[in-house]
PDB file of C-alpha atoms and ligand atoms in Angstrom:
ATOM      1  CA  UNK Q  22      -9.436-207.802  46.701  1.00 96.00           C
ATOM      2  CA  UNK Q  23      -9.582-203.657  45.739  1.00 98.00           C
ATOM      3  CA  UNK Q  24      -9.443-201.006  48.373  1.00 98.00           C
ATOM      4  CA  UNK Q  25     -11.652-198.040  47.902  1.00 98.00           C
ATOM      5  CA  UNK Q  26     -12.485-194.904  49.830  1.00 98.00           C
ATOM      6  CA  UNK Q  27     -14.781-195.243  52.617  1.00 98.00           C
ATOM      7  CA  UNK Q  28     -18.057-192.929  53.025  1.00 98.00           C
ATOM      8  CA  UNK Q  29     -21.055-192.350  54.156  1.00 97.00           C
ATOM      9  CA  UNK Q  30     -22.922-195.536  53.000  1.00 98.00           C
ATOM     10  CA  UNK Q  31     -20.532-197.962  54.487  1.00 98.00           C
ATOM     11  CA  UNK Q  32     -20.822-196.661  58.477  1.00 98.00           C
ATOM     12  CA  UNK Q  33     -23.103-199.531  58.923  1.00 98.00           C
ATOM     13  CA  UNK Q  34     -20.327-201.973  57.689  1.00 98.00           C
ATOM     14  CA  UNK Q  35     -17.364-200.099  59.628  1.00 98.00           C
ATOM     15  CA  UNK Q  36     -19.528-200.077  63.071  1.00 98.00           C
ATOM     16  CA  UNK Q  37     -20.722-203.534  62.667  1.00 98.00           C
ATOM     17  CA  UNK Q  38     -16.988-204.362  62.718  1.00 98.00           C
ATOM     18  CA  UNK Q  39     -16.134-202.508  65.994  1.00 97.00           C
ATOM     19  CA  UNK Q  40     -19.321-204.137  67.506  1.00 96.00           C
ATOM     20  CA  UNK Q  41     -18.123-207.225  66.852  1.00 96.00           C
ATOM     21  CA  UNK Q  42     -14.459-206.241  68.327  1.00 95.00           C
ATOM     22  CA  UNK Q  43     -15.828-204.500  70.882  1.00 93.00           C
ATOM     23  CA  UNK Q  44     -14.873-200.832  70.648  1.00 93.00           C
ATOM     24  CA  UNK Q  45     -16.997-198.894  71.320  1.00 90.00           C
ATOM     25  CA  UNK Q  46     -17.170-197.296  68.747  1.00 94.00           C
ATOM     26  CA  UNK Q  47     -20.479-194.562  67.612  1.00 94.00           C
ATOM     27  CA  UNK Q  48     -21.265-193.636  63.913  1.00 95.00           C
ATOM     28  CA  UNK Q  49     -20.073-190.229  64.845  1.00 93.00           C
ATOM     29  CA  UNK Q  50     -16.819-191.067  65.199  1.00 95.00           C
ATOM     30  CA  UNK Q  51     -16.564-192.054  61.203  1.00 97.00           C
ATOM     31  CA  UNK Q  52     -18.814-189.603  60.050  1.00 95.00           C
ATOM     32  CA  UNK Q  53     -15.915-186.905  61.914  1.00 94.00           C
ATOM     33  CA  UNK Q  54     -13.203-188.719  60.112  1.00 96.00           C
ATOM     34  CA  UNK Q  55     -14.859-188.566  56.901  1.00 97.00           C
ATOM     35  CA  UNK Q  56     -15.526-184.805  57.552  1.00 94.00           C
ATOM     36  CA  UNK Q  57     -12.111-184.816  58.553  1.00 93.00           C
ATOM     37  CA  UNK Q  58     -10.411-186.400  55.372  1.00 96.00           C
ATOM     38  CA  UNK Q  59     -13.214-187.583  53.187  1.00 97.00           C
ATOM     39  CA  UNK Q  60     -10.415-189.840  51.496  1.00 98.00           C
ATOM     40  CA  UNK Q  61      -8.169-191.044  54.430  1.00 98.00           C
ATOM     41  CA  UNK Q  62     -10.393-193.606  55.380  1.00 98.00           C
ATOM     42  CA  UNK Q  63     -10.845-197.187  52.960  1.00 98.00           C
ATOM     43  CA  UNK Q  64     -13.239-199.999  52.376  1.00 98.00           C
ATOM     44  CA  UNK Q  65     -11.275-203.447  51.126  1.00 98.00           C
ATOM     45  CA  UNK Q  66     -13.723-205.610  49.052  1.00 98.00           C
ATOM     46  CA  UNK Q  67     -13.813-209.099  47.671  1.00 97.00           C
ATOM     47  CA  UNK Q  68     -16.017-209.581  44.895  1.00 96.00           C
ATOM     48  CA  UNK Q  69     -18.171-206.039  45.781  1.00 95.00           C
ATOM     49  CA  UNK Q  70     -18.338-207.426  49.062  1.00 97.00           C
ATOM     50  CA  UNK Q  71     -17.158-205.457  52.094  1.00 98.00           C
ATOM     51  CA  UNK Q  72     -14.635-207.230  53.984  1.00 98.00           C
ATOM     52  CA  UNK Q  73     -12.185-204.754  55.689  1.00 98.00           C
ATOM     53  CA  UNK Q  74     -11.348-201.105  56.764  1.00 98.00           C
ATOM     54  CA  UNK Q  75      -8.483-198.755  58.095  1.00 98.00           C
ATOM     55  CA  UNK Q  76      -8.366-195.383  58.714  1.00 98.00           C
ATOM     56  CA  UNK Q  77      -5.466-192.648  58.452  1.00 98.00           C
ATOM     57  CA  UNK Q  78      -5.730-189.093  59.576  1.00 96.00           C
ATOM     58  CA  UNK Q  79      -2.938-186.130  58.638  1.00 96.00           C
ATOM     59  CA  UNK Q  80      -1.881-183.885  61.180  1.00 94.00           C
ATOM     60  CA  UNK Q  81       0.645-182.343  58.354  1.00 93.00           C
ATOM     61  CA  UNK Q  82       3.857-183.404  59.596  1.00 91.00           C
ATOM     62  CA  UNK Q  83       2.667-186.919  61.433  1.00 93.00           C
ATOM     63  CA  UNK Q  84       0.050-188.886  61.259  1.00 95.00           C
ATOM     64  CA  UNK Q  85      -2.538-191.602  62.956  1.00 97.00           C
ATOM     65  CA  UNK Q  86      -3.592-195.090  61.126  1.00 98.00           C
ATOM     66  CA  UNK Q  87      -6.196-196.962  63.315  1.00 98.00           C
ATOM     67  CA  UNK Q  88     -10.106-198.988  63.001  1.00 98.00           C
ATOM     68  CA  UNK Q  89      -7.779-201.688  60.806  1.00 98.00           C
ATOM     69  CA  UNK Q  90     -10.315-204.716  61.192  1.00 98.00           C
ATOM     70  CA  UNK Q  91     -10.684-207.286  58.703  1.00 98.00           C
ATOM     71  CA  UNK Q  92     -13.830-209.661  59.044  1.00 98.00           C
ATOM     72  CA  UNK Q  93     -12.476-212.777  60.628  1.00 97.00           C
ATOM     73  CA  UNK Q  94     -13.186-215.326  57.909  1.00 97.00           C
ATOM     74  CA  UNK Q  95     -10.692-213.657  55.912  1.00 98.00           C
ATOM     75  CA  UNK Q  96      -7.785-212.701  57.962  1.00 98.00           C
ATOM     76  CA  UNK Q  97      -4.291-214.444  57.965  1.00 98.00           C
ATOM     77  CA  UNK Q  98      -4.505-213.935  53.860  1.00 98.00           C
ATOM     78  CA  UNK Q  99      -2.184-210.885  53.753  1.00 98.00           C
ATOM     79  CA  UNK Q 100      -5.365-208.208  53.591  1.00 98.00           C
ATOM     80  CA  UNK Q 101      -4.726-206.467  56.787  1.00 98.00           C
ATOM     81  CA  UNK Q 102      -0.714-205.666  55.563  1.00 98.00           C
ATOM     82  CA  UNK Q 103      -2.390-204.607  52.172  1.00 98.00           C
ATOM     83  CA  UNK Q 104      -4.840-202.163  53.984  1.00 98.00           C
ATOM     84  CA  UNK Q 105      -2.154-201.159  56.154  1.00 98.00           C
ATOM     85  CA  UNK Q 106       0.495-200.354  53.366  1.00 98.00           C
ATOM     86  CA  UNK Q 107      -2.414-198.412  50.975  1.00 98.00           C
ATOM     87  CA  UNK Q 108      -2.721-196.159  54.153  1.00 98.00           C
ATOM     88  CA  UNK Q 109       0.881-195.604  55.094  1.00 98.00           C
ATOM     89  CA  UNK Q 110       1.200-194.908  51.282  1.00 98.00           C
ATOM     90  CA  UNK Q 111      -2.017-192.425  51.131  1.00 98.00           C
ATOM     91  CA  UNK Q 112      -0.451-190.931  54.720  1.00 98.00           C
ATOM     92  CA  UNK Q 113       2.972-190.636  53.097  1.00 98.00           C
ATOM     93  CA  UNK Q 114       1.713-189.163  49.454  1.00 98.00           C
ATOM     94  CA  UNK Q 115       0.310-186.429  51.919  1.00 97.00           C
ATOM     95  CA  UNK Q 116       3.720-185.684  53.394  1.00 96.00           C
ATOM     96  CA  UNK Q 117       3.010-187.395  56.178  1.00 96.00           C
ATOM     97  CA  UNK Q 118       6.684-189.261  56.949  1.00 92.00           C
ATOM     98  CA  UNK Q 119       5.538-189.978  60.737  1.00 95.00           C
ATOM     99  CA  UNK Q 120       2.717-192.369  60.949  1.00 97.00           C
ATOM    100  CA  UNK Q 121       1.736-193.329  64.547  1.00 96.00           C
ATOM    101  CA  UNK Q 122      -1.053-195.825  65.712  1.00 97.00           C
ATOM    102  CA  UNK Q 123      -2.063-197.606  69.378  1.00 97.00           C
ATOM    103  CA  UNK Q 124      -1.842-201.342  68.253  1.00 97.00           C
ATOM    104  CA  UNK Q 125      -3.568-204.506  70.295  1.00 97.00           C
ATOM    105  CA  UNK Q 126      -1.035-206.683  71.302  1.00 96.00           C
ATOM    106  CA  UNK Q 127      -1.890-209.252  68.910  1.00 96.00           C
ATOM    107  CA  UNK Q 128      -0.738-207.070  66.112  1.00 98.00           C
ATOM    108  CA  UNK Q 129       2.116-205.979  67.058  1.00 98.00           C
ATOM    109  CA  UNK Q 130       4.012-208.350  64.830  1.00 98.00           C
ATOM    110  CA  UNK Q 131       2.082-207.022  61.705  1.00 98.00           C
ATOM    111  CA  UNK Q 132       2.988-203.384  62.242  1.00 98.00           C
ATOM    112  CA  UNK Q 133       6.477-204.661  63.011  1.00 98.00           C
ATOM    113  CA  UNK Q 134       6.867-205.904  59.517  1.00 98.00           C
ATOM    114  CA  UNK Q 135       5.792-202.674  58.149  1.00 98.00           C
ATOM    115  CA  UNK Q 136       8.867-201.194  59.813  1.00 98.00           C
ATOM    116  CA  UNK Q 137       6.889-199.171  63.325  1.00 97.00           C
ATOM    117  CA  UNK Q 138       8.472-198.981  66.704  1.00 96.00           C
ATOM    118  CA  UNK Q 139       7.291-199.345  70.256  1.00 95.00           C
ATOM    119  CA  UNK Q 140       7.099-195.988  71.566  1.00 93.00           C
ATOM    120  CA  UNK Q 141       5.200-196.628  74.611  1.00 94.00           C
ATOM    121  CA  UNK Q 142       2.201-198.251  76.684  1.00 96.00           C
ATOM    122  CA  UNK Q 143      -0.879-196.852  75.889  1.00 96.00           C
ATOM    123  CA  UNK Q 144      -3.417-197.826  78.971  1.00 97.00           C
ATOM    124  CA  UNK Q 145      -7.219-198.377  78.615  1.00 97.00           C
ATOM    125  CA  UNK Q 146      -8.643-197.604  81.891  1.00 98.00           C
ATOM    126  CA  UNK Q 147     -12.438-197.961  83.138  1.00 97.00           C
ATOM    127  CA  UNK Q 148     -13.929-197.284  86.400  1.00 97.00           C
ATOM    128  CA  UNK Q 149     -16.122-194.377  88.521  1.00 97.00           C
ATOM    129  CA  UNK Q 150     -15.177-191.313  89.954  1.00 96.00           C
ATOM    130  CA  UNK Q 151     -16.537-189.574  93.699  1.00 95.00           C
ATOM    131  CA  UNK Q 152     -18.263-186.671  92.025  1.00 97.00           C
ATOM    132  CA  UNK Q 153     -17.359-183.693  93.227  1.00 97.00           C
ATOM    133  CA  UNK Q 154     -18.221-180.154  91.840  1.00 97.00           C
ATOM    134  CA  UNK Q 155     -15.007-177.293  91.468  1.00 97.00           C
ATOM    135  CA  UNK Q 156     -14.771-174.051  92.305  1.00 96.00           C
ATOM    136  CA  UNK Q 157     -12.259-173.861  89.787  1.00 97.00           C
ATOM    137  CA  UNK Q 158     -14.236-175.314  86.710  1.00 98.00           C
ATOM    138  CA  UNK Q 159     -16.555-174.224  84.564  1.00 98.00           C
ATOM    139  CA  UNK Q 160     -18.342-174.985  80.954  1.00 98.00           C
ATOM    140  CA  UNK Q 161     -16.497-174.753  77.826  1.00 98.00           C
ATOM    141  CA  UNK Q 162     -17.633-172.448  75.368  1.00 97.00           C
ATOM    142  CA  UNK Q 163     -17.402-171.368  72.036  1.00 95.00           C
ATOM    143  CA  UNK Q 164     -15.502-168.440  72.562  1.00 96.00           C
ATOM    144  CA  UNK Q 165     -12.718-170.409  74.981  1.00 97.00           C
ATOM    145  CA  UNK Q 166     -11.907-172.914  71.583  1.00 96.00           C
ATOM    146  CA  UNK Q 167      -9.125-170.426  70.377  1.00 95.00           C
ATOM    147  CA  UNK Q 168      -7.409-170.353  73.622  1.00 96.00           C
ATOM    148  CA  UNK Q 169      -7.693-174.710  74.222  1.00 97.00           C
ATOM    149  CA  UNK Q 170      -6.738-174.930  70.194  1.00 97.00           C
ATOM    150  CA  UNK Q 171      -3.413-172.948  71.358  1.00 96.00           C
ATOM    151  CA  UNK Q 172      -2.855-175.171  74.764  1.00 95.00           C
ATOM    152  CA  UNK Q 173      -3.872-178.332  72.398  1.00 94.00           C
ATOM    153  CA  UNK Q 174      -1.755-177.936  69.616  1.00 94.00           C
ATOM    154  CA  UNK Q 175       1.137-176.808  72.160  1.00 93.00           C
ATOM    155  CA  UNK Q 176       0.694-180.270  74.131  1.00 92.00           C
ATOM    156  CA  UNK Q 177      -1.008-182.770  71.163  1.00 92.00           C
ATOM    157  CA  UNK Q 178       1.267-181.176  68.305  1.00 90.00           C
ATOM    158  CA  UNK Q 179      -1.271-180.006  65.806  1.00 92.00           C
ATOM    159  CA  UNK Q 180      -4.541-178.550  65.185  1.00 92.00           C
ATOM    160  CA  UNK Q 181      -7.237-180.395  66.456  1.00 93.00           C
ATOM    161  CA  UNK Q 182      -9.822-178.212  65.854  1.00 92.00           C
ATOM    162  CA  UNK Q 183     -12.445-180.490  64.014  1.00 90.00           C
ATOM    163  CA  UNK Q 184     -12.289-183.441  66.870  1.00 92.00           C
ATOM    164  CA  UNK Q 185     -12.572-180.906  69.742  1.00 95.00           C
ATOM    165  CA  UNK Q 186     -15.308-178.121  67.882  1.00 94.00           C
ATOM    166  CA  UNK Q 187     -17.485-181.430  66.884  1.00 92.00           C
ATOM    167  CA  UNK Q 188     -17.085-182.868  70.667  1.00 95.00           C
ATOM    168  CA  UNK Q 189     -17.705-179.728  72.335  1.00 96.00           C
ATOM    169  CA  UNK Q 190     -21.409-178.868  69.955  1.00 95.00           C
ATOM    170  CA  UNK Q 191     -21.795-182.859  70.683  1.00 95.00           C
ATOM    171  CA  UNK Q 192     -21.353-183.091  74.171  1.00 97.00           C
ATOM    172  CA  UNK Q 193     -21.260-179.592  75.491  1.00 98.00           C
ATOM    173  CA  UNK Q 194     -22.426-181.313  78.982  1.00 97.00           C
ATOM    174  CA  UNK Q 195     -19.239-183.343  79.375  1.00 98.00           C
ATOM    175  CA  UNK Q 196     -16.639-179.911  77.972  1.00 98.00           C
ATOM    176  CA  UNK Q 197     -15.212-178.485  81.656  1.00 98.00           C
ATOM    177  CA  UNK Q 198     -12.216-176.179  81.558  1.00 98.00           C
ATOM    178  CA  UNK Q 199     -10.249-175.068  84.814  1.00 98.00           C
ATOM    179  CA  UNK Q 200      -9.243-171.694  85.399  1.00 97.00           C
ATOM    180  CA  UNK Q 201      -6.218-170.117  87.820  1.00 96.00           C
ATOM    181  CA  UNK Q 202      -6.695-166.496  88.362  1.00 95.00           C
ATOM    182  CA  UNK Q 203      -8.724-165.925  85.802  1.00 93.00           C
ATOM    183  CA  UNK Q 204      -6.674-168.413  83.216  1.00 95.00           C
ATOM    184  CA  UNK Q 205      -7.711-171.552  81.985  1.00 97.00           C
ATOM    185  CA  UNK Q 206      -4.978-173.738  82.450  1.00 97.00           C
ATOM    186  CA  UNK Q 207      -6.616-177.142  81.698  1.00 97.00           C
ATOM    187  CA  UNK Q 208      -9.573-178.905  79.827  1.00 98.00           C
ATOM    188  CA  UNK Q 209     -11.762-182.298  79.838  1.00 98.00           C
ATOM    189  CA  UNK Q 210     -13.663-183.703  77.129  1.00 98.00           C
ATOM    190  CA  UNK Q 211     -15.768-186.589  76.619  1.00 97.00           C
ATOM    191  CA  UNK Q 212     -18.441-188.939  74.828  1.00 96.00           C
ATOM    192  CA  UNK Q 213     -21.942-190.614  75.968  1.00 96.00           C
ATOM    193  CA  UNK Q 214     -21.347-194.018  74.418  1.00 94.00           C
ATOM    194  CA  UNK Q 215     -23.503-196.974  74.590  1.00 90.00           C
ATOM    195  CA  UNK Q 216     -23.582-197.431  78.648  1.00 92.00           C
ATOM    196  CA  UNK Q 217     -20.230-195.369  79.273  1.00 96.00           C
ATOM    197  CA  UNK Q 218     -18.966-192.329  78.478  1.00 97.00           C
ATOM    198  CA  UNK Q 219     -15.294-191.654  77.068  1.00 97.00           C
ATOM    199  CA  UNK Q 220     -13.329-189.435  78.548  1.00 98.00           C
ATOM    200  CA  UNK Q 221     -11.206-187.500  76.122  1.00 96.00           C
ATOM    201  CA  UNK Q 222      -9.351-185.535  75.568  1.00 96.00           C
ATOM    202  CA  UNK Q 223      -8.018-184.368  79.069  1.00 97.00           C
ATOM    203  CA  UNK Q 224      -5.135-181.638  79.077  1.00 97.00           C
ATOM    204  CA  UNK Q 225      -3.601-179.778  82.071  1.00 96.00           C
ATOM    205  CA  UNK Q 226      -1.156-177.517  81.044  1.00 94.00           C
ATOM    206  CA  UNK Q 227       0.081-176.230  84.493  1.00 92.00           C
ATOM    207  CA  UNK Q 228      -1.116-176.950  87.788  1.00 92.00           C
ATOM    208  CA  UNK Q 229      -0.699-180.953  87.706  1.00 93.00           C
ATOM    209  CA  UNK Q 230      -1.498-180.564  91.425  1.00 94.00           C
ATOM    210  CA  UNK Q 231      -5.781-179.957  89.607  1.00 96.00           C
ATOM    211  CA  UNK Q 232      -5.720-183.727  88.156  1.00 97.00           C
ATOM    212  CA  UNK Q 233      -7.812-184.712  91.260  1.00 97.00           C
ATOM    213  CA  UNK Q 234     -10.237-181.901  91.317  1.00 97.00           C
ATOM    214  CA  UNK Q 235     -10.824-182.015  87.308  1.00 98.00           C
ATOM    215  CA  UNK Q 236     -11.429-185.609  87.260  1.00 98.00           C
ATOM    216  CA  UNK Q 237     -14.236-185.925  90.007  1.00 97.00           C
ATOM    217  CA  UNK Q 238     -15.554-182.529  88.545  1.00 98.00           C
ATOM    218  CA  UNK Q 239     -16.091-184.611  85.662  1.00 98.00           C
ATOM    219  CA  UNK Q 240     -17.968-187.153  87.087  1.00 97.00           C
ATOM    220  CA  UNK Q 241     -20.656-184.857  88.429  1.00 97.00           C
ATOM    221  CA  UNK Q 242     -20.954-184.655  84.772  1.00 96.00           C
ATOM    222  CA  UNK Q 243     -21.290-188.263  83.647  1.00 96.00           C
ATOM    223  CA  UNK Q 244     -23.855-189.326  86.708  1.00 90.00           C
ATOM    224  CA  UNK Q 245     -22.374-192.406  87.722  1.00 93.00           C
ATOM    225  CA  UNK Q 246     -21.787-194.223  84.452  1.00 96.00           C
ATOM    226  CA  UNK Q 247     -18.520-195.652  83.956  1.00 97.00           C
ATOM    227  CA  UNK Q 248     -15.189-193.887  82.495  1.00 98.00           C
ATOM    228  CA  UNK Q 249     -13.287-194.723  80.020  1.00 97.00           C
ATOM    229  CA  UNK Q 250     -10.006-193.405  78.564  1.00 97.00           C
ATOM    230  CA  UNK Q 251      -6.690-194.025  77.309  1.00 97.00           C
ATOM    231  CA  UNK Q 252      -3.849-192.907  79.366  1.00 97.00           C
ATOM    232  CA  UNK Q 253       0.031-192.930  77.755  1.00 95.00           C
ATOM    233  CA  UNK Q 254       2.106-195.195  80.466  1.00 95.00           C
ATOM    234  CA  UNK Q 255       5.086-191.956  79.720  1.00 93.00           C
ATOM    235  CA  UNK Q 256       2.626-189.676  81.946  1.00 95.00           C
ATOM    236  CA  UNK Q 257       3.807-190.944  85.410  1.00 95.00           C
ATOM    237  CA  UNK Q 258       1.708-188.409  87.244  1.00 95.00           C
ATOM    238  CA  UNK Q 259      -1.750-189.901  85.222  1.00 96.00           C
ATOM    239  CA  UNK Q 260      -1.249-192.881  86.167  1.00 97.00           C
ATOM    240  CA  UNK Q 261      -0.941-192.584  89.531  1.00 97.00           C
ATOM    241  CA  UNK Q 262      -4.144-190.132  89.352  1.00 97.00           C
ATOM    242  CA  UNK Q 263      -5.705-193.459  87.884  1.00 97.00           C
ATOM    243  CA  UNK Q 264      -4.246-195.669  90.752  1.00 97.00           C
ATOM    244  CA  UNK Q 265      -5.763-193.057  93.198  1.00 96.00           C
ATOM    245  CA  UNK Q 266      -9.217-193.682  91.578  1.00 96.00           C
ATOM    246  CA  UNK Q 267      -8.836-196.847  91.926  1.00 96.00           C
ATOM    247  CA  UNK Q 268      -9.416-196.799  87.836  1.00 98.00           C
ATOM    248  CA  UNK Q 269      -9.106-200.417  86.411  1.00 97.00           C
ATOM    249  CA  UNK Q 270      -6.434-200.909  83.252  1.00 97.00           C
ATOM    250  CA  UNK Q 271      -8.668-203.489  81.636  1.00 95.00           C
ATOM    251  CA  UNK Q 272      -5.850-203.882  78.537  1.00 95.00           C
ATOM    252  CA  UNK Q 273      -3.348-202.035  77.118  1.00 96.00           C
ATOM    253  CA  UNK Q 274      -2.282-201.242  73.387  1.00 96.00           C
ATOM    254  CA  UNK Q 275       1.337-200.003  72.142  1.00 97.00           C
ATOM    255  CA  UNK Q 276       1.568-196.769  70.637  1.00 95.00           C
ATOM    256  CA  UNK Q 277       3.964-197.516  67.775  1.00 96.00           C
ATOM    257  CA  UNK Q 278       5.301-195.233  65.480  1.00 96.00           C
ATOM    258  CA  UNK Q 279       6.601-195.362  61.529  1.00 97.00           C
ATOM    259  CA  UNK Q 280       9.215-192.766  60.337  1.00 94.00           C
ATOM    260  CA  UNK Q 281      11.294-190.210  62.750  1.00 88.00           C
ATOM    261  CA  UNK Q 282       9.592-188.448  65.770  1.00 79.00           C
ATOM    262  CA  UNK Q 283       9.567-184.691  65.397  1.00 68.00           C
ATOM    263  CA  UNK Q 284      11.366-183.271  68.275  1.00 64.00           C
ATOM    264  CA  UNK Q 285       7.979-181.367  69.653  1.00 58.00           C
ATOM    265  CA  UNK Q 286       5.892-184.777  69.403  1.00 64.00           C
ATOM    266  CA  UNK Q 287       7.354-186.677  72.313  1.00 71.00           C
ATOM    267  CA  UNK Q 288       4.678-187.488  74.314  1.00 79.00           C
ATOM    268  CA  UNK Q 289       3.915-184.831  76.459  1.00 85.00           C
ATOM    269  CA  UNK Q 290       3.401-185.047  80.609  1.00 90.00           C
ATOM    270  CA  UNK Q 291       0.566-182.575  80.108  1.00 93.00           C
ATOM    271  CA  UNK Q 292      -1.821-185.139  78.028  1.00 93.00           C
ATOM    272  CA  UNK Q 293      -3.884-187.153  80.595  1.00 94.00           C
ATOM    273  CA  UNK Q 294      -6.061-189.064  78.477  1.00 96.00           C
ATOM    274  CA  UNK Q 295      -5.515-189.167  74.573  1.00 95.00           C
ATOM    275  CA  UNK Q 296      -8.000-188.151  71.961  1.00 92.00           C
ATOM    276  CA  UNK Q 297      -8.501-192.116  71.129  1.00 90.00           C
ATOM    277  CA  UNK Q 298      -6.384-195.248  69.409  1.00 87.00           C
ATOM    278  CA  UNK Q 299      -7.332-193.261  66.153  1.00 87.00           C
ATOM    279  CA  UNK Q 300      -6.798-189.514  67.042  1.00 86.00           C
ATOM    280  CA  UNK Q 301      -4.097-189.612  68.823  1.00 88.00           C
TER     281      UNK Q 301
HETATM  282  C1  COA H  17      -5.250-207.384  62.272  1.00 75.19           C
HETATM  283  C2  COA H  17      -6.224-207.548  61.496  1.00 75.19           C
HETATM  284  C3  COA H  17      -6.375-206.579  60.775  1.00 75.19           C
HETATM  285  C4  COA H  17      -5.093-208.316  60.852  1.00 75.19           C
HETATM  286  O1  COA H  17      -5.523-208.419  59.522  1.00 75.19           O
HETATM  287  P1  COA H  17      -5.162-209.665  58.752  1.00 75.19           P
HETATM  288  O2  COA H  17      -6.045-209.895  57.528  1.00 75.19           O
HETATM  289  O3  COA H  17      -5.324-211.232  59.301  1.00 75.19           O
HETATM  290  O4  COA H  17      -3.667-209.594  58.424  1.00 75.19           O
HETATM  291  P2  COA H  17      -2.705-209.918  57.600  1.00 75.19           P
HETATM  292  O5  COA H  17      -2.898-211.531  57.188  1.00 75.19           O
HETATM  293  O6  COA H  17      -1.824-209.360  56.574  1.00 75.19           O
HETATM  294  O7  COA H  17      -1.614-210.441  59.038  1.00 75.19           O
HETATM  295  C5  COA H  17      -1.362-211.213  59.885  1.00 75.19           C
HETATM  296  C6  COA H  17      -0.880-211.231  61.003  1.00 75.19           C
HETATM  297  O8  COA H  17      -1.716-210.424  62.008  1.00 75.19           O
HETATM  298  C7  COA H  17      -1.583-210.344  63.357  1.00 75.19           C
HETATM  299  N1  COA H  17      -2.748-210.968  63.987  1.00 75.19           N
HETATM  300  C8  COA H  17      -3.252-212.111  63.750  1.00 75.19           C
HETATM  301  N2  COA H  17      -4.143-212.298  64.599  1.00 75.19           N
HETATM  302  C9  COA H  17      -4.259-210.970  65.174  1.00 75.19           C
HETATM  303  C10 COA H  17      -5.578-210.701  65.991  1.00 75.19           C
HETATM  304  N3  COA H  17      -6.659-211.844  66.351  1.00 75.19           N
HETATM  305  N4  COA H  17      -5.721-209.790  66.492  1.00 75.19           N
HETATM  306  C11 COA H  17      -4.734-208.354  65.884  1.00 75.19           C
HETATM  307  N5  COA H  17      -3.570-209.528  65.179  1.00 75.19           N
HETATM  308  C12 COA H  17      -3.032-210.075  64.898  1.00 75.19           C
HETATM  309  C13 COA H  17      -0.490-211.282  63.177  1.00 75.19           C
HETATM  310  O9  COA H  17       0.953-210.987  63.461  1.00 75.19           O
HETATM  311  C14 COA H  17      -1.020-212.160  61.552  1.00 75.19           C
HETATM  312  O10 COA H  17       0.932-212.610  61.883  1.00 75.19           O
HETATM  313  P3  COA H  17       0.503-214.319  61.449  1.00 75.19           P
HETATM  314  O11 COA H  17      -0.225-214.825  60.570  1.00 75.19           O
HETATM  315  O12 COA H  17       2.364-214.501  60.952  1.00 75.19           O
HETATM  316  O13 COA H  17       1.063-214.791  63.258  1.00 75.19           O
HETATM  317  C15 COA H  17      -7.050-208.538  61.820  1.00 75.19           C
HETATM  318  O14 COA H  17      -6.521-209.879  62.841  1.00 75.19           O
HETATM  319  C16 COA H  17      -8.023-208.155  62.678  1.00 75.19           C
HETATM  320  O15 COA H  17      -9.468-207.778  62.178  1.00 75.19           O
HETATM  321  N6  COA H  17      -8.265-208.450  63.977  1.00 75.19           N
HETATM  322  C17 COA H  17      -9.709-207.690  64.563  1.00 75.19           C
HETATM  323  C18 COA H  17      -9.117-206.431  64.855  1.00 75.19           C
HETATM  324  C19 COA H  17      -8.024-205.947  65.539  1.00 75.19           C
HETATM  325  O16 COA H  17      -6.672-206.305  66.345  1.00 75.19           O
HETATM  326  N7  COA H  17      -7.346-204.813  64.777  1.00 75.19           N
HETATM  327  C20 COA H  17      -5.451-204.403  65.254  1.00 75.19           C
HETATM  328  C21 COA H  17      -6.241-203.297  66.091  1.00 75.19           C
HETATM  329  S1  COA H  17      -4.794-202.121  66.500  1.00 75.19           S
END
């Protein structure tokens, strides 16, 4: 087995793997990853045939690994572990000592063997929300980006300009901010998928009581489609909001960490929806 960098010619293969797993990924997810770091995504090959993949992102001192999939006929031969070790070594080589991921339950033992420890559950919700426009909300604009990046950095812990910027240009109709006294105190973004809308990310830096209002306002924009999002169980208020809107908890992953968690990387209660399993 040989591991090489993923490139744009591999996107069809990457999507075929995620479709088999029903992860709801789209080509743009991988295009963004390659744009963010052309050297951070990997393909495993056997006799010139792709058999698996993994992707890594460094945000500096911490990073994320995701999209680990091995073609079913090649599983249980150690290739998944080898791909993971490769991605971890890549991040360490960049000085990224803390690595996080969202693990499906079946994969938790594999990650534990590599030294990952469980942090908290990462819940996967889906549902529909009664739409209602909020008079405190408005469309996100390019000029808001600096302010939003400040909020995002404070609560996520790093600059996610590339992901937030591309999300805004791809689905501007799903990007909303909420203001109190003329100041942005929260934002919510979405991305159109095949048959549903992924809500990600969603941050409320002040006034958590605005969560329901923001969600209903977002629902106006999704035009009746199903909304899917990931919520860290450690944010008990976000979980309450999901329950209040009768969201269905379809599954859960386990957020795991390898290495020391930086002090400012404790899961923040301002984060109502994660960016994605891959982006953190
Ligand atoms: C996870 C996955 C990449 C592992 O690939 P692999 O080449 O079989 O990995 P290895 O041979 O190095 O390790 C096997 C370990 O994977 C884990 N595993 C087994 N079946 C699995 C499954 N269906 N899904 C996830 N992990 C699984 C087990 O810990 C297994 O250890 P065991 O053989 O002692 O039971 C592969 O099972 C897969 O593609 N699963 C579907 C996609 C997925 O769930 N990815 C992980 C998302 S967090």
